[in-house]
Structures are given as structure tokens and as C-alpha cells.
């Protein structure tokens, strides 16, 4: 099996302008593709004899809204612990008009595909950002890897990403009457409705949510020598 760095260089030469860039980190190779080249690159990865990525392991959606933000203060904390929670900063809690945006990711939604070449014993990650944040969409990969059928339905259900050309694009995990897409970062953490079974009506009923969101943090702050050592090294390097 070739090293991830050499595979990334080979793909840069082989695919040329069809890809935005490549990277190799932690033993894994990643290529980023423009939406208009999504299908052509996928076919090349499957059909080229020196690549032969004939198996698609997974297709997943990604929402980069509020990427890298946290509700926990992990540097300056009190012994009580609950002061670590910073209300209103995490995904699913902020006002949409004041939503945090990470300038490193100008587009919000992406699709990530994990591929495996059985013949060459190589793995590859392929990613493309959807051009439209309001209606994120990419071409379906079902004609290239038929096993992506249910994977793409899952990404559509949870992220609202439309896969154009999919033979049966409908929800697969949530109820048919479900409103919204649960894995989007702006989806309320408490949900939109409560569901319960009504014994009098003998059916499931939907009601307004009766709980309030809160930040869950541990009561106990344990000292960790790994963090102490890292802080000591960082302070020594700053002098």
C-alpha cells in the first residue's frame, strides 16, 4: 500500500484541474472536488486501473456552521465547574440572524465520501462543498457505487442535502411528518415538538416543547498532568 502523501501527489497529477487540492494527514488522504467535477472524479477513481476505488464505505453530510466553536471554557474555570458553560454560543442555541460563521469555510454544507480500493489496499476521502447554502445539492453517486443509495438518503434526511438523480430520495431515519433536518447545526437542541402517546385518543400526538435548553458541564474539575505539562511547555516557549 502506498503512503498517503504519495497517493495524494499521484492524484494531483492524475486528476489535475478537476480537484481543488489534496492533503495527507494522520495516515489518511483527502481530495477536495468542485461540485461540477463530482461525478467525473468519482468515475476516474473507480475505473482507472492504478486507482480502482471500487468500494464506497460511506457517504456523509457535514454542516460547517459554528465550526470550531464550543460552549465550554476550558482555559479559565472555577472550582464550581458550572461556570465553564457559555450559554448561547453553541450550535442549536444561537439566533439565526446572529449565527457564527467561520471564514475558513465560505460554504456551509459539504458531502464526504470514504472509498476503498481492495486491489491496491488504499483508502481515500473525497469531499465537495455544495454551491448553494439554501438548497445544498450534489449529483448522486448511485450509478457509480449502487451501495450509496441509503447513505445519500440518510444525508438528505439529516442534513437536507439533495442528491440530484437519486432514484428514491426520501427520509430514511425520521418520521414522514418530521419538520427540518436534525443534524443541521441550527436545528434546536430541544427539538420543535414533543411526541407522546395519548391513551384517550389512542394515537401519537404532537405538542409544544416544554423543556428549556441548558449547557451540561461536569461538577468536578479533575487535574490532569497532560494539560499541566502542555501549559508549562507553552509558557516556556513564549519566554
PDB file of C-alpha atoms in Angstrom:
ATOM      1  CA  UNK A   1       0.000   0.000   0.000  1.00  0.00           C
ATOM      2  CA  UNK A   2       1.394   3.405  -0.968  1.00  0.00           C
ATOM      3  CA  UNK A   3       1.829   6.110   1.641  1.00  0.00           C
ATOM      4  CA  UNK A   4      -0.963   8.710   1.901  1.00  0.00           C
ATOM      5  CA  UNK A   5       1.364  11.518   0.827  1.00  0.00           C
ATOM      6  CA  UNK A   6       2.423   9.682  -2.348  1.00  0.00           C
ATOM      7  CA  UNK A   7      -1.204   8.812  -3.134  1.00  0.00           C
ATOM      8  CA  UNK A   8      -2.173  12.482  -2.747  1.00  0.00           C
ATOM      9  CA  UNK A   9       0.640  13.558  -5.125  1.00  0.00           C
ATOM     10  CA  UNK A  10      -0.375  10.911  -7.642  1.00  0.00           C
ATOM     11  CA  UNK A  11      -3.982  12.123  -7.574  1.00  0.00           C
ATOM     12  CA  UNK A  12      -2.873  15.728  -8.106  1.00  0.00           C
ATOM     13  CA  UNK A  13      -1.066  14.682 -11.285  1.00  0.00           C
ATOM     14  CA  UNK A  14      -3.773  12.281 -12.452  1.00  0.00           C
ATOM     15  CA  UNK A  15      -6.828  14.454 -11.876  1.00  0.00           C
ATOM     16  CA  UNK A  16      -5.264  17.868 -12.418  1.00  0.00           C
ATOM     17  CA  UNK A  17      -7.712  20.775 -12.600  1.00  0.00           C
ATOM     18  CA  UNK A  18     -10.662  18.552 -11.638  1.00  0.00           C
ATOM     19  CA  UNK A  19      -9.712  18.758  -7.964  1.00  0.00           C
ATOM     20  CA  UNK A  20      -9.265  21.779  -5.726  1.00  0.00           C
ATOM     21  CA  UNK A  21      -6.497  20.265  -3.638  1.00  0.00           C
ATOM     22  CA  UNK A  22      -5.206  17.253  -1.750  1.00  0.00           C
ATOM     23  CA  UNK A  23      -3.944  16.622   1.760  1.00  0.00           C
ATOM     24  CA  UNK A  24      -2.410  13.765   3.724  1.00  0.00           C
ATOM     25  CA  UNK A  25      -2.660  13.706   7.499  1.00  0.00           C
ATOM     26  CA  UNK A  26      -2.738  11.060  10.235  1.00  0.00           C
ATOM     27  CA  UNK A  27      -2.252   8.298   7.692  1.00  0.00           C
ATOM     28  CA  UNK A  28      -5.216   9.381   5.543  1.00  0.00           C
ATOM     29  CA  UNK A  29      -5.503  11.029   2.124  1.00  0.00           C
ATOM     30  CA  UNK A  30      -8.174  13.567   1.248  1.00  0.00           C
ATOM     31  CA  UNK A  31      -9.080  15.240  -2.034  1.00  0.00           C
ATOM     32  CA  UNK A  32     -11.427  18.196  -2.418  1.00  0.00           C
ATOM     33  CA  UNK A  33     -13.514  18.372  -5.566  1.00  0.00           C
ATOM     34  CA  UNK A  34     -15.614  21.084  -7.175  1.00  0.00           C
ATOM     35  CA  UNK A  35     -19.339  20.215  -7.412  1.00  0.00           C
ATOM     36  CA  UNK A  36     -19.262  20.234 -11.217  1.00  0.00           C
ATOM     37  CA  UNK A  37     -16.476  17.609 -11.199  1.00  0.00           C
ATOM     38  CA  UNK A  38     -18.067  15.372  -8.554  1.00  0.00           C
ATOM     39  CA  UNK A  39     -19.199  12.612 -10.937  1.00  0.00           C
ATOM     40  CA  UNK A  40     -16.248  12.681 -13.324  1.00  0.00           C
ATOM     41  CA  UNK A  41     -13.726  12.412 -10.484  1.00  0.00           C
ATOM     42  CA  UNK A  42     -15.732   9.602  -8.874  1.00  0.00           C
ATOM     43  CA  UNK A  43     -15.735   7.631 -12.143  1.00  0.00           C
ATOM     44  CA  UNK A  44     -11.997   8.117 -12.557  1.00  0.00           C
ATOM     45  CA  UNK A  45     -11.350   6.912  -9.020  1.00  0.00           C
ATOM     46  CA  UNK A  46     -13.409   3.778  -9.700  1.00  0.00           C
ATOM     47  CA  UNK A  47     -12.304   2.960 -13.258  1.00  0.00           C
ATOM     48  CA  UNK A  48      -8.627   3.956 -13.551  1.00  0.00           C
ATOM     49  CA  UNK A  49      -6.542   0.743 -13.234  1.00  0.00           C
ATOM     50  CA  UNK A  50      -3.961   2.340 -10.931  1.00  0.00           C
ATOM     51  CA  UNK A  51      -6.704   3.602  -8.601  1.00  0.00           C
ATOM     52  CA  UNK A  52      -9.619   1.097  -8.647  1.00  0.00           C
ATOM     53  CA  UNK A  53     -11.574   2.528  -5.708  1.00  0.00           C
ATOM     54  CA  UNK A  54     -14.338   0.025  -6.313  1.00  0.00           C
ATOM     55  CA  UNK A  55     -15.960   0.166  -2.885  1.00  0.00           C
ATOM     56  CA  UNK A  56     -17.709   3.150  -1.265  1.00  0.00           C
ATOM     57  CA  UNK A  57     -17.640   2.710   2.502  1.00  0.00           C
ATOM     58  CA  UNK A  58     -19.753   5.700   3.482  1.00  0.00           C
ATOM     59  CA  UNK A  59     -21.336   8.955   2.360  1.00  0.00           C
ATOM     60  CA  UNK A  60     -21.973  11.609   4.988  1.00  0.00           C
ATOM     61  CA  UNK A  61     -23.060  15.222   5.133  1.00  0.00           C
ATOM     62  CA  UNK A  62     -21.243  17.943   7.079  1.00  0.00           C
ATOM     63  CA  UNK A  63     -22.580  21.258   8.353  1.00  0.00           C
ATOM     64  CA  UNK A  64     -19.735  23.709   8.999  1.00  0.00           C
ATOM     65  CA  UNK A  65     -21.934  26.323  10.665  1.00  0.00           C
ATOM     66  CA  UNK A  66     -20.302  27.312  14.013  1.00  0.00           C
ATOM     67  CA  UNK A  67     -17.349  25.048  13.195  1.00  0.00           C
ATOM     68  CA  UNK A  68     -14.696  25.107  15.938  1.00  0.00           C
ATOM     69  CA  UNK A  69     -16.899  26.893  18.481  1.00  0.00           C
ATOM     70  CA  UNK A  70     -17.546  25.499  21.938  1.00  0.00           C
ATOM     71  CA  UNK A  71     -19.808  26.132  24.909  1.00  0.00           C
ATOM     72  CA  UNK A  72     -17.132  25.177  27.424  1.00  0.00           C
ATOM     73  CA  UNK A  73     -14.445  27.436  28.815  1.00  0.00           C
ATOM     74  CA  UNK A  74     -11.501  25.056  29.062  1.00  0.00           C
ATOM     75  CA  UNK A  75      -8.740  27.515  29.982  1.00  0.00           C
ATOM     76  CA  UNK A  76     -10.028  29.696  32.835  1.00  0.00           C
ATOM     77  CA  UNK A  77     -12.511  27.887  35.052  1.00  0.00           C
ATOM     78  CA  UNK A  78     -13.683  27.991  38.644  1.00  0.00           C
ATOM     79  CA  UNK A  79     -13.833  25.115  41.109  1.00  0.00           C
ATOM     80  CA  UNK A  80     -17.631  25.037  40.863  1.00  0.00           C
ATOM     81  CA  UNK A  81     -17.451  23.776  37.308  1.00  0.00           C
ATOM     82  CA  UNK A  82     -20.728  25.190  36.036  1.00  0.00           C
ATOM     83  CA  UNK A  83     -19.075  28.475  35.092  1.00  0.00           C
ATOM     84  CA  UNK A  84     -17.473  26.575  32.238  1.00  0.00           C
ATOM     85  CA  UNK A  85     -20.761  26.686  30.338  1.00  0.00           C
ATOM     86  CA  UNK A  86     -21.156  29.665  27.999  1.00  0.00           C
ATOM     87  CA  UNK A  87     -24.832  29.988  27.178  1.00  0.00           C
ATOM     88  CA  UNK A  88     -25.920  30.763  23.652  1.00  0.00           C
ATOM     89  CA  UNK A  89     -22.642  30.090  21.864  1.00  0.00           C
ATOM     90  CA  UNK A  90     -23.076  26.522  20.697  1.00  0.00           C
ATOM     91  CA  UNK A  91     -24.874  25.194  17.638  1.00  0.00           C
ATOM     92  CA  UNK A  92     -28.620  24.898  18.041  1.00  0.00           C
ATOM     93  CA  UNK A  93     -28.809  27.761  20.582  1.00  0.00           C
ATOM     94  CA  UNK A  94     -27.935  30.955  18.714  1.00  0.00           C
ATOM     95  CA  UNK A  95     -30.243  33.322  16.865  1.00  0.00           C
ATOM     96  CA  UNK A  96     -30.066  32.661  13.115  1.00  0.00           C
ATOM     97  CA  UNK A  97     -29.562  36.331  12.275  1.00  0.00           C
ATOM     98  CA  UNK A  98     -26.529  36.384  14.595  1.00  0.00           C
ATOM     99  CA  UNK A  99     -25.208  32.962  13.628  1.00  0.00           C
ATOM    100  CA  UNK A 100     -21.433  32.441  13.861  1.00  0.00           C
ATOM    101  CA  UNK A 101     -19.613  31.928  10.578  1.00  0.00           C
ATOM    102  CA  UNK A 102     -16.136  30.514  10.089  1.00  0.00           C
ATOM    103  CA  UNK A 103     -14.390  32.362   7.255  1.00  0.00           C
ATOM    104  CA  UNK A 104     -12.228  29.301   6.544  1.00  0.00           C
ATOM    105  CA  UNK A 105     -15.342  27.616   5.155  1.00  0.00           C
ATOM    106  CA  UNK A 106     -17.191  30.061   2.862  1.00  0.00           C
ATOM    107  CA  UNK A 107     -19.734  27.341   2.044  1.00  0.00           C
ATOM    108  CA  UNK A 108     -21.796  25.751   4.776  1.00  0.00           C
ATOM    109  CA  UNK A 109     -22.613  22.212   3.603  1.00  0.00           C
ATOM    110  CA  UNK A 110     -20.287  19.520   2.296  1.00  0.00           C
ATOM    111  CA  UNK A 111     -20.527  15.871   1.319  1.00  0.00           C
ATOM    112  CA  UNK A 112     -17.744  13.479   2.306  1.00  0.00           C
ATOM    113  CA  UNK A 113     -17.214  10.076   0.693  1.00  0.00           C
ATOM    114  CA  UNK A 114     -14.935   7.342   2.039  1.00  0.00           C
ATOM    115  CA  UNK A 115     -13.541   4.979  -0.587  1.00  0.00           C
ATOM    116  CA  UNK A 116     -11.621   1.718  -0.507  1.00  0.00           C
ATOM    117  CA  UNK A 117      -9.556   0.044  -3.217  1.00  0.00           C
ATOM    118  CA  UNK A 118      -9.489  -3.667  -2.486  1.00  0.00           C
ATOM    119  CA  UNK A 119      -6.984  -4.346  -5.249  1.00  0.00           C
ATOM    120  CA  UNK A 120      -4.441  -1.740  -4.134  1.00  0.00           C
ATOM    121  CA  UNK A 121      -5.302  -1.747  -0.415  1.00  0.00           C
ATOM    122  CA  UNK A 122      -5.773   2.021  -0.340  1.00  0.00           C
ATOM    123  CA  UNK A 123      -8.289   4.303   1.326  1.00  0.00           C
ATOM    124  CA  UNK A 124      -9.319   7.769   0.225  1.00  0.00           C
ATOM    125  CA  UNK A 125     -11.614  10.531   1.432  1.00  0.00           C
ATOM    126  CA  UNK A 126     -13.326  12.750  -1.166  1.00  0.00           C
ATOM    127  CA  UNK A 127     -15.101  15.982  -0.206  1.00  0.00           C
ATOM    128  CA  UNK A 128     -17.077  18.614  -2.094  1.00  0.00           C
ATOM    129  CA  UNK A 129     -18.836  21.741  -0.821  1.00  0.00           C
ATOM    130  CA  UNK A 130     -22.372  22.394  -2.044  1.00  0.00           C
ATOM    131  CA  UNK A 131     -22.580  25.605  -4.053  1.00  0.00           C
ATOM    132  CA  UNK A 132     -25.864  26.794  -2.504  1.00  0.00           C
ATOM    133  CA  UNK A 133     -26.339  27.077   1.267  1.00  0.00           C
ATOM    134  CA  UNK A 134     -30.114  27.496   0.957  1.00  0.00           C
ATOM    135  CA  UNK A 135     -30.653  24.379  -1.174  1.00  0.00           C
ATOM    136  CA  UNK A 136     -27.462  22.286  -0.870  1.00  0.00           C
ATOM    137  CA  UNK A 137     -27.167  19.769  -3.692  1.00  0.00           C
ATOM    138  CA  UNK A 138     -24.722  17.425  -5.406  1.00  0.00           C
ATOM    139  CA  UNK A 139     -25.137  14.757  -8.106  1.00  0.00           C
ATOM    140  CA  UNK A 140     -25.982  11.289  -6.827  1.00  0.00           C
ATOM    141  CA  UNK A 141     -23.295   8.594  -6.864  1.00  0.00           C
ATOM    142  CA  UNK A 142     -25.757   5.702  -7.084  1.00  0.00           C
ATOM    143  CA  UNK A 143     -24.913   4.942 -10.727  1.00  0.00           C
ATOM    144  CA  UNK A 144     -21.219   4.675  -9.829  1.00  0.00           C
ATOM    145  CA  UNK A 145     -21.465   2.931  -6.445  1.00  0.00           C
ATOM    146  CA  UNK A 146     -25.003   1.487  -6.024  1.00  0.00           C
ATOM    147  CA  UNK A 147     -24.423   0.997  -2.303  1.00  0.00           C
ATOM    148  CA  UNK A 148     -24.559   4.762  -1.765  1.00  0.00           C
ATOM    149  CA  UNK A 149     -28.353   4.693  -2.162  1.00  0.00           C
ATOM    150  CA  UNK A 150     -29.198   4.528   1.539  1.00  0.00           C
ATOM    151  CA  UNK A 151     -26.155   6.607   2.546  1.00  0.00           C
ATOM    152  CA  UNK A 152     -27.397   9.507   0.416  1.00  0.00           C
ATOM    153  CA  UNK A 153     -30.928   9.128   1.765  1.00  0.00           C
ATOM    154  CA  UNK A 154     -29.504   9.426   5.283  1.00  0.00           C
ATOM    155  CA  UNK A 155     -27.574  12.606   4.397  1.00  0.00           C
ATOM    156  CA  UNK A 156     -30.720  14.024   2.797  1.00  0.00           C
ATOM    157  CA  UNK A 157     -32.819  13.169   5.839  1.00  0.00           C
ATOM    158  CA  UNK A 158     -30.459  14.554   8.485  1.00  0.00           C
ATOM    159  CA  UNK A 159     -28.783  17.454   6.631  1.00  0.00           C
ATOM    160  CA  UNK A 160     -31.258  18.326   3.870  1.00  0.00           C
ATOM    161  CA  UNK A 161     -28.663  17.789   1.126  1.00  0.00           C
ATOM    162  CA  UNK A 162     -30.339  16.978  -2.193  1.00  0.00           C
ATOM    163  CA  UNK A 163     -28.673  14.307  -4.350  1.00  0.00           C
ATOM    164  CA  UNK A 164     -29.724  15.017  -7.911  1.00  0.00           C
ATOM    165  CA  UNK A 165     -30.566  11.905  -9.915  1.00  0.00           C
ATOM    166  CA  UNK A 166     -31.146   9.702  -6.877  1.00  0.00           C
ATOM    167  CA  UNK A 167     -33.793   7.061  -7.718  1.00  0.00           C
ATOM    168  CA  UNK A 168     -35.683   7.249  -4.401  1.00  0.00           C
ATOM    169  CA  UNK A 169     -34.650  10.294  -2.356  1.00  0.00           C
ATOM    170  CA  UNK A 170     -36.856  10.293   0.755  1.00  0.00           C
ATOM    171  CA  UNK A 171     -36.382  10.219   4.510  1.00  0.00           C
ATOM    172  CA  UNK A 172     -34.926   7.049   5.973  1.00  0.00           C
ATOM    173  CA  UNK A 173     -34.482   7.649   9.735  1.00  0.00           C
ATOM    174  CA  UNK A 174     -37.041  10.256  10.804  1.00  0.00           C
ATOM    175  CA  UNK A 175     -40.824  10.238  10.600  1.00  0.00           C
ATOM    176  CA  UNK A 176     -42.526  11.191   7.325  1.00  0.00           C
ATOM    177  CA  UNK A 177     -44.042  14.225   9.050  1.00  0.00           C
ATOM    178  CA  UNK A 178     -40.752  15.356  10.603  1.00  0.00           C
ATOM    179  CA  UNK A 179     -40.057  19.065  10.127  1.00  0.00           C
ATOM    180  CA  UNK A 180     -36.476  20.171   9.470  1.00  0.00           C
ATOM    181  CA  UNK A 181     -33.201  18.260   9.403  1.00  0.00           C
ATOM    182  CA  UNK A 182     -31.944  17.117  12.794  1.00  0.00           C
ATOM    183  CA  UNK A 183     -28.174  17.201  12.132  1.00  0.00           C
ATOM    184  CA  UNK A 184     -28.100  20.789  10.938  1.00  0.00           C
ATOM    185  CA  UNK A 185     -26.267  22.971  13.432  1.00  0.00           C
ATOM    186  CA  UNK A 186     -29.131  25.454  13.682  1.00  0.00           C
ATOM    187  CA  UNK A 187     -31.699  22.760  14.488  1.00  0.00           C
ATOM    188  CA  UNK A 188     -32.960  23.368  18.082  1.00  0.00           C
ATOM    189  CA  UNK A 189     -31.330  21.012  20.586  1.00  0.00           C
ATOM    190  CA  UNK A 190     -34.684  20.588  22.312  1.00  0.00           C
ATOM    191  CA  UNK A 191     -36.426  19.903  19.013  1.00  0.00           C
ATOM    192  CA  UNK A 192     -39.503  21.589  17.598  1.00  0.00           C
ATOM    193  CA  UNK A 193     -42.220  19.431  19.173  1.00  0.00           C
ATOM    194  CA  UNK A 194     -42.766  16.818  21.867  1.00  0.00           C
ATOM    195  CA  UNK A 195     -44.240  13.472  20.963  1.00  0.00           C
ATOM    196  CA  UNK A 196     -46.248  11.221  23.263  1.00  0.00           C
ATOM    197  CA  UNK A 197     -48.889   8.536  23.061  1.00  0.00           C
ATOM    198  CA  UNK A 198     -52.352   9.688  24.107  1.00  0.00           C
ATOM    199  CA  UNK A 199     -54.302   6.742  25.615  1.00  0.00           C
ATOM    200  CA  UNK A 200     -57.626   8.562  25.207  1.00  0.00           C
ATOM    201  CA  UNK A 201     -57.115   9.379  21.538  1.00  0.00           C
ATOM    202  CA  UNK A 202     -55.238   6.084  21.068  1.00  0.00           C
ATOM    203  CA  UNK A 203     -52.638   7.670  18.843  1.00  0.00           C
ATOM    204  CA  UNK A 204     -49.390   9.633  18.943  1.00  0.00           C
ATOM    205  CA  UNK A 205     -49.874  13.368  19.468  1.00  0.00           C
ATOM    206  CA  UNK A 206     -47.529  16.313  18.892  1.00  0.00           C
ATOM    207  CA  UNK A 207     -47.303  19.076  21.479  1.00  0.00           C
ATOM    208  CA  UNK A 208     -45.180  22.233  22.068  1.00  0.00           C
ATOM    209  CA  UNK A 209     -41.787  21.648  23.679  1.00  0.00           C
ATOM    210  CA  UNK A 210     -41.969  22.048  27.464  1.00  0.00           C
ATOM    211  CA  UNK A 211     -38.251  21.994  28.352  1.00  0.00           C
ATOM    212  CA  UNK A 212     -35.534  24.643  28.169  1.00  0.00           C
ATOM    213  CA  UNK A 213     -32.055  24.022  26.725  1.00  0.00           C
ATOM    214  CA  UNK A 214     -29.104  24.242  29.107  1.00  0.00           C
ATOM    215  CA  UNK A 215     -25.376  23.676  28.966  1.00  0.00           C
ATOM    216  CA  UNK A 216     -24.342  20.414  30.589  1.00  0.00           C
ATOM    217  CA  UNK A 217     -20.913  20.505  32.213  1.00  0.00           C
ATOM    218  CA  UNK A 218     -19.275  18.324  34.865  1.00  0.00           C
ATOM    219  CA  UNK A 219     -19.434  19.376  38.506  1.00  0.00           C
ATOM    220  CA  UNK A 220     -15.910  18.125  39.195  1.00  0.00           C
ATOM    221  CA  UNK A 221     -12.796  19.532  37.566  1.00  0.00           C
ATOM    222  CA  UNK A 222     -10.009  16.982  37.740  1.00  0.00           C
ATOM    223  CA  UNK A 223      -6.379  17.981  37.463  1.00  0.00           C
ATOM    224  CA  UNK A 224      -4.645  16.354  34.521  1.00  0.00           C
ATOM    225  CA  UNK A 225      -0.870  16.221  34.273  1.00  0.00           C
ATOM    226  CA  UNK A 226      -1.020  16.154  30.471  1.00  0.00           C
ATOM    227  CA  UNK A 227      -2.589  19.611  30.347  1.00  0.00           C
ATOM    228  CA  UNK A 228      -0.246  20.943  33.038  1.00  0.00           C
ATOM    229  CA  UNK A 229       2.768  19.766  31.039  1.00  0.00           C
ATOM    230  CA  UNK A 230       1.416  21.271  27.826  1.00  0.00           C
ATOM    231  CA  UNK A 231       0.773  24.623  29.520  1.00  0.00           C
ATOM    232  CA  UNK A 232       4.248  24.611  31.065  1.00  0.00           C
ATOM    233  CA  UNK A 233       5.865  23.941  27.684  1.00  0.00           C
ATOM    234  CA  UNK A 234       3.781  26.642  26.021  1.00  0.00           C
ATOM    235  CA  UNK A 235       4.770  29.221  28.655  1.00  0.00           C
ATOM    236  CA  UNK A 236       8.427  28.236  28.393  1.00  0.00           C
ATOM    237  CA  UNK A 237       8.329  28.650  24.627  1.00  0.00           C
ATOM    238  CA  UNK A 238       6.806  32.110  24.933  1.00  0.00           C
ATOM    239  CA  UNK A 239       9.709  33.404  27.036  1.00  0.00           C
TER     240      UNK A 239
END
